[in-house]
Amino acid sequence: MVEWPGTCRHVEGMRRLDQLNFSNSYARLPEPFHTRLQPTPLEGTRLLSFNPAAAELLDLDPLEALRPEFTSWLSGQDPLPGSEPLAALYAGHQFGHYVPQLGDGRAILLGEVQNRRGERWEVQLKGAGVTPYSRRGDGRAVLRSTIREYLCSEAMHGLGIPTTRALCLFGSEEEVGREELETGALLVRLAPSHVRFGSFEVFYYRRQFDHLRRLADYVIAHHYPELRDEANPYLELFRAVTLRTARLIAHWQSVGFAHGVMNTDNMSILGLTLDYGPYAFLDDFEPGLVCNHSDYQGRYAFDRQPDIAHWNLSCLGQALLPLLGEPVEAAAEQANAVLGEYAPAFHAHYQERMQRKLGLRAPRPGDDLLLQDLLQLLAANRVDYSNFFRALGEFDSAPGARNAVLRDLFPDRPAFAHWAADYRSRLAADQGEDAARRAAMARVNPKYVLRNYLAQQAISRAQQGDTSEIERLLRLLQAPFDEHPGDEAYTAPPPDWGRRLAISCSS
Ligand code: AMP
Ligand code: MG
């Protein structure tokens, strides 16, 4: 019996695990879309953490986490009533090169649950054993990477960033070989859909255009129903994905999130953050940060993400071409026009987010320069990105105010003083009150982000059997804009050992 203090209370109207409202539409798609199979259970599976906030998405009673069946059904030991497990097919461009077959090599989709609000949530096990798409992999995930995904997906949600969610995490007694021997684990994650750009690419490159159309129709019917009656629904689908992606990446850039492996198989058709691997939140503002230790060329550096998303969207546009009508030149022209909407949409979202982070009320000419100057200053002085913006809320705009706390973040004080003078004049133009600005800024500048070293501390403890750090981080990161008195230590920049943790793809 496992207990999470305060989290596992019965909630009225919520369901038992064996009474979830499964309606498995992806399983209804024909054979090449997926392979049906049962998960391979891990030895000695044990529930390590459970997230009631995600359980609510399934109408699942949190008290269910205490039943032994919770573990046996959700870790793949016994079939969960109502589920129809499958591994999905997809392909994708990895590091710029097309790989004709990827697919769920270690993930198994149990099915989709429809909640009482009418939303559908796919329930997927990550680390559930080999599938026909495993290639040379072992079908497993390790405790380290599972904790990282579990915490980060909830942290992103706490920041208001579209993402897959995490229901729970299981540990095991099974050893899994990576760069060294690690413990096998299993994540149960949720998303309205796990369809990726690569799900389309596989049928395009196989020239299976009927399947391509079927997939596009499926995605539109289930996830973009408002596009059904458009004159060219497939072009509109491409536009919708383009715009959602622009919004997503702008959000990432504004919080300083580096994904680390933006291959097209990790790009969600719904504009969600998907597949957390070697990601990082910036500590010091280092625009060129490459957080993926296997990314030798720096393809997925933090500051390249906006361009990479554009490149990935061009791959999706290419894959959708056969659906966009004849002649192909006209279809390509239309797709390119849509692709052309990406950059302006990205910039508009990014500017808006950064304007709010700076506490500026309405845009004014010169704001862009103020921001660029600041980012350069942060980079040159290696200032902690999240802590700077949080502290900027406290900026005293009175003439002559020293703003010592902020100033002391910068080794080059005169350079900061220069920028602060510009900022003060800009705030004066807004004619707002400091108190109102401070409150608004605290709602957009998180106090708590999932720094790699914090995740690493939770991992090290969990590897020794103590999961309390996971629970604590989850609580802080689900409400990252709140103060959480007593937990200020979790805002600290990394200690030396935690500055440059090497995280590779293999996890
Ligand atoms: P990722 O880099 O995690 O996005 O994975 C890329 C591809 O490799 C996907 O098809 C995964 O399913 C597959 N993959 C990653 N790790 C494993 C593993 N341990 N076993 C089998 N397949 C894997
Ligand atoms: Mg992936």
mmCIF file of N, CA and C and ligand atoms in Angstrom, residues 88 90-91 94-95 99 101-107 126-127 129-131 133-142 149 176-178 189 196 259 261 263 265-266 274-278 292 504-507, ligand 1:
data_model
loop_
_atom_site.group_PDB
_atom_site.id
_atom_site.type_symbol
_atom_site.label_atom_id
_atom_site.label_comp_id
_atom_site.label_asym_id
_atom_site.label_seq_id
_atom_site.Cartn_x
_atom_site.Cartn_y
_atom_site.Cartn_z
ATOM 1 N N ALA A 88 2.071 2.543 -32.235
ATOM 2 C CA ALA A 88 1.765 3.290 -33.462
ATOM 3 C C ALA A 88 2.988 3.372 -34.370
ATOM 4 N N TYR A 90 5.231 5.417 -37.068
ATOM 5 C CA TYR A 90 5.582 6.726 -37.613
ATOM 6 C C TYR A 90 7.003 6.668 -38.130
ATOM 7 N N ALA A 91 7.405 7.751 -38.803
ATOM 8 C CA ALA A 91 8.782 7.862 -39.278
ATOM 9 C C ALA A 91 9.284 9.225 -38.810
ATOM 10 N N GLN A 94 15.454 12.689 -38.377
ATOM 11 C CA GLN A 94 16.265 12.780 -37.168
ATOM 12 C C GLN A 94 17.554 13.498 -37.517
ATOM 13 N N PHE A 95 17.823 14.587 -36.822
ATOM 14 C CA PHE A 95 19.017 15.391 -37.079
ATOM 15 C C PHE A 95 19.149 15.703 -38.577
ATOM 16 N N VAL A 99 14.438 9.046 -41.597
ATOM 17 C CA VAL A 99 14.537 7.653 -41.137
ATOM 18 C C VAL A 99 13.187 7.014 -41.452
ATOM 19 N N GLN A 101 11.546 4.302 -40.911
ATOM 20 C CA GLN A 101 10.614 3.714 -39.953
ATOM 21 C C GLN A 101 11.077 3.880 -38.526
ATOM 22 N N LEU A 102 10.269 4.588 -37.793
ATOM 23 C CA LEU A 102 10.499 4.678 -36.345
ATOM 24 C C LEU A 102 9.291 4.002 -35.702
ATOM 25 N N GLY A 103 8.418 4.778 -35.107
ATOM 26 C CA GLY A 103 7.238 4.190 -34.473
ATOM 27 C C GLY A 103 7.443 4.063 -32.983
ATOM 28 N N ASP A 104 6.378 3.683 -32.291
ATOM 29 C CA ASP A 104 6.457 3.520 -30.844
ATOM 30 C C ASP A 104 7.351 2.324 -30.533
ATOM 31 N N GLY A 105 8.621 2.589 -30.272
ATOM 32 C CA GLY A 105 9.557 1.499 -30.016
ATOM 33 C C GLY A 105 9.554 1.059 -28.562
ATOM 34 N N ARG A 106 8.997 1.907 -27.718
ATOM 35 C CA ARG A 106 8.936 1.536 -26.302
ATOM 36 C C ARG A 106 7.674 2.071 -25.636
ATOM 37 N N ALA A 107 6.820 2.687 -26.450
ATOM 38 C CA ALA A 107 5.572 3.217 -25.898
ATOM 39 C C ALA A 107 4.424 2.338 -26.364
ATOM 40 N N LYS A 126 5.044 4.496 -21.351
ATOM 41 C CA LYS A 126 6.358 4.678 -21.993
ATOM 42 C C LYS A 126 7.377 3.835 -21.250
ATOM 43 N N GLY A 127 7.952 2.879 -21.981
ATOM 44 C CA GLY A 127 8.898 1.940 -21.369
ATOM 45 C C GLY A 127 8.266 0.572 -21.185
ATOM 46 N N GLY A 129 8.148 -2.153 -23.050
ATOM 47 C CA GLY A 129 8.680 -3.357 -23.696
ATOM 48 C C GLY A 129 8.781 -3.223 -25.202
ATOM 49 N N VAL A 130 9.414 -4.222 -25.820
ATOM 50 C CA VAL A 130 9.679 -4.118 -27.255
ATOM 51 C C VAL A 130 8.391 -4.210 -28.070
ATOM 52 N N THR A 131 8.458 -3.571 -29.222
ATOM 53 C CA THR A 131 7.354 -3.571 -30.189
ATOM 54 C C THR A 131 7.981 -3.833 -31.555
ATOM 55 N N TYR A 133 8.483 -1.856 -33.665
ATOM 56 C CA TYR A 133 9.189 -0.642 -34.072
ATOM 57 C C TYR A 133 10.410 -0.356 -33.197
ATOM 58 N N SER A 134 10.810 -1.336 -32.405
ATOM 59 C CA SER A 134 11.889 -1.071 -31.447
ATOM 60 C C SER A 134 13.269 -1.006 -32.100
ATOM 61 N N ARG A 135 13.376 -1.473 -33.332
ATOM 62 C CA ARG A 135 14.692 -1.580 -33.980
ATOM 63 C C ARG A 135 15.643 -2.299 -33.022
ATOM 64 N N ARG A 136 16.765 -1.673 -32.660
ATOM 65 C CA ARG A 136 17.680 -2.408 -31.778
ATOM 66 C C ARG A 136 17.467 -2.080 -30.304
ATOM 67 N N GLY A 137 16.453 -1.314 -30.007
ATOM 68 C CA GLY A 137 16.231 -0.886 -28.622
ATOM 69 C C GLY A 137 15.598 -1.972 -27.771
ATOM 70 N N ASP A 138 15.640 -1.773 -26.474
ATOM 71 C CA ASP A 138 15.121 -2.791 -25.548
ATOM 72 C C ASP A 138 13.691 -2.515 -25.102
ATOM 73 N N GLY A 139 13.109 -1.449 -25.622
ATOM 74 C CA GLY A 139 11.719 -1.161 -25.275
ATOM 75 C C GLY A 139 11.529 -0.560 -23.893
ATOM 76 N N ARG A 140 12.622 -0.240 -23.250
ATOM 77 C CA ARG A 140 12.519 0.227 -21.868
ATOM 78 C C ARG A 140 12.868 1.707 -21.723
ATOM 79 N N ALA A 141 12.443 2.256 -20.618
ATOM 80 C CA ALA A 141 12.850 3.598 -20.196
ATOM 81 C C ALA A 141 13.483 3.434 -18.821
ATOM 82 N N VAL A 142 14.392 4.327 -18.494
ATOM 83 C CA VAL A 142 15.056 4.197 -17.184
ATOM 84 C C VAL A 142 14.463 5.192 -16.189
ATOM 85 N N GLU A 149 10.901 13.200 -17.426
ATOM 86 C CA GLU A 149 9.701 13.487 -18.228
ATOM 87 C C GLU A 149 8.496 13.757 -17.334
ATOM 88 N N VAL A 176 18.450 -2.109 -16.562
ATOM 89 C CA VAL A 176 18.410 -1.762 -17.974
ATOM 90 C C VAL A 176 19.766 -1.169 -18.339
ATOM 91 N N GLY A 177 20.342 -1.667 -19.410
ATOM 92 C CA GLY A 177 21.687 -1.221 -19.793
ATOM 93 C C GLY A 177 21.640 0.051 -20.619
ATOM 94 N N ARG A 178 22.293 1.095 -20.141
ATOM 95 C CA ARG A 178 22.480 2.311 -20.936
ATOM 96 C C ARG A 178 23.974 2.577 -20.975
ATOM 97 N N ARG A 189 1.703 8.402 -19.551
ATOM 98 C CA ARG A 189 1.483 9.780 -19.977
ATOM 99 C C ARG A 189 0.182 9.913 -20.743
ATOM 100 N N ARG A 196 2.323 12.605 -34.569
ATOM 101 C CA ARG A 196 3.485 13.489 -34.789
ATOM 102 C C ARG A 196 3.574 13.871 -36.258
ATOM 103 N N HIS A 259 14.456 22.068 -25.884
ATOM 104 C CA HIS A 259 13.908 20.710 -25.974
ATOM 105 C C HIS A 259 15.012 19.679 -26.154
ATOM 106 N N VAL A 261 15.866 17.643 -28.696
ATOM 107 C CA VAL A 261 15.782 16.675 -29.827
ATOM 108 C C VAL A 261 14.567 16.985 -30.678
ATOM 109 N N ASN A 263 13.518 16.452 -33.493
ATOM 110 C CA ASN A 263 13.310 15.662 -34.703
ATOM 111 C C ASN A 263 11.827 15.703 -35.055
ATOM 112 N N ASP A 265 9.804 13.463 -35.578
ATOM 113 C CA ASP A 265 8.997 12.467 -34.855
ATOM 114 C C ASP A 265 8.711 12.920 -33.425
ATOM 115 N N ASN A 266 9.327 14.018 -33.009
ATOM 116 C CA ASN A 266 9.034 14.538 -31.668
ATOM 117 C C ASN A 266 8.215 15.824 -31.741
ATOM 118 N N LEU A 274 6.391 17.502 -26.693
ATOM 119 C CA LEU A 274 6.275 16.045 -26.752
ATOM 120 C C LEU A 274 7.659 15.416 -26.655
ATOM 121 N N ASP A 275 7.748 14.314 -25.948
ATOM 122 C CA ASP A 275 8.983 13.521 -25.847
ATOM 123 C C ASP A 275 10.122 14.292 -25.180
ATOM 124 N N TYR A 276 10.077 14.263 -23.878
ATOM 125 C CA TYR A 276 11.103 14.946 -23.094
ATOM 126 C C TYR A 276 12.331 14.049 -22.986
ATOM 127 N N GLY A 277 13.422 14.501 -23.540
ATOM 128 C CA GLY A 277 14.676 13.744 -23.442
ATOM 129 C C GLY A 277 15.707 14.584 -22.720
ATOM 130 N N PRO A 278 16.682 15.073 -23.496
ATOM 131 C CA PRO A 278 17.781 15.818 -22.870
ATOM 132 C C PRO A 278 17.490 17.311 -22.690
ATOM 133 N N ASN A 292 21.727 18.710 -25.506
ATOM 134 C CA ASN A 292 21.815 17.300 -25.863
ATOM 135 C C ASN A 292 23.263 16.941 -26.153
ATOM 136 N N SER A 504 22.123 12.680 -22.623
ATOM 137 C CA SER A 504 22.149 12.196 -24.000
ATOM 138 C C SER A 504 20.765 11.709 -24.398
ATOM 139 N N CYS A 505 20.634 11.349 -25.673
ATOM 140 C CA CYS A 505 19.353 10.871 -26.184
ATOM 141 C C CYS A 505 18.990 9.520 -25.582
ATOM 142 N N SER A 506 19.988 8.676 -25.342
ATOM 143 C CA SER A 506 19.682 7.307 -24.938
ATOM 144 C C SER A 506 19.222 7.294 -23.493
ATOM 145 N N SER A 507 17.957 7.038 -23.308
ATOM 146 C CA SER A 507 17.451 7.114 -21.949
ATOM 147 C C SER A 507 16.333 6.104 -21.748
HETATM 148 P P1 AMP B 1 13.357 9.381 -29.103
HETATM 149 O O1 AMP B 1 14.740 9.836 -29.436
HETATM 150 O O2 AMP B 1 13.161 8.984 -27.660
HETATM 151 O O3 AMP B 1 12.321 10.343 -29.549
HETATM 152 O O4 AMP B 1 13.118 8.022 -29.896
HETATM 153 C C1 AMP B 1 13.326 7.889 -31.292
HETATM 154 C C2 AMP B 1 12.864 6.526 -31.719
HETATM 155 O O5 AMP B 1 13.600 5.514 -31.050
HETATM 156 C C3 AMP B 1 11.410 6.218 -31.439
HETATM 157 O O6 AMP B 1 10.943 5.407 -32.465
HETATM 158 C C4 AMP B 1 11.468 5.485 -30.140
HETATM 159 O O7 AMP B 1 10.348 4.661 -29.950
HETATM 160 C C5 AMP B 1 12.731 4.665 -30.320
HETATM 161 N N1 AMP B 1 13.359 4.325 -29.048
HETATM 162 C C6 AMP B 1 13.982 5.144 -28.177
HETATM 163 N N2 AMP B 1 14.456 4.449 -27.134
HETATM 164 C C7 AMP B 1 14.093 3.174 -27.315
HETATM 165 C C8 AMP B 1 14.287 1.951 -26.594
HETATM 166 N N3 AMP B 1 14.939 1.927 -25.442
HETATM 167 N N4 AMP B 1 13.767 0.832 -27.112
HETATM 168 C C9 AMP B 1 13.121 0.825 -28.273
HETATM 169 N N5 AMP B 1 12.919 1.912 -29.005
HETATM 170 C C10 AMP B 1 13.395 3.074 -28.546
#
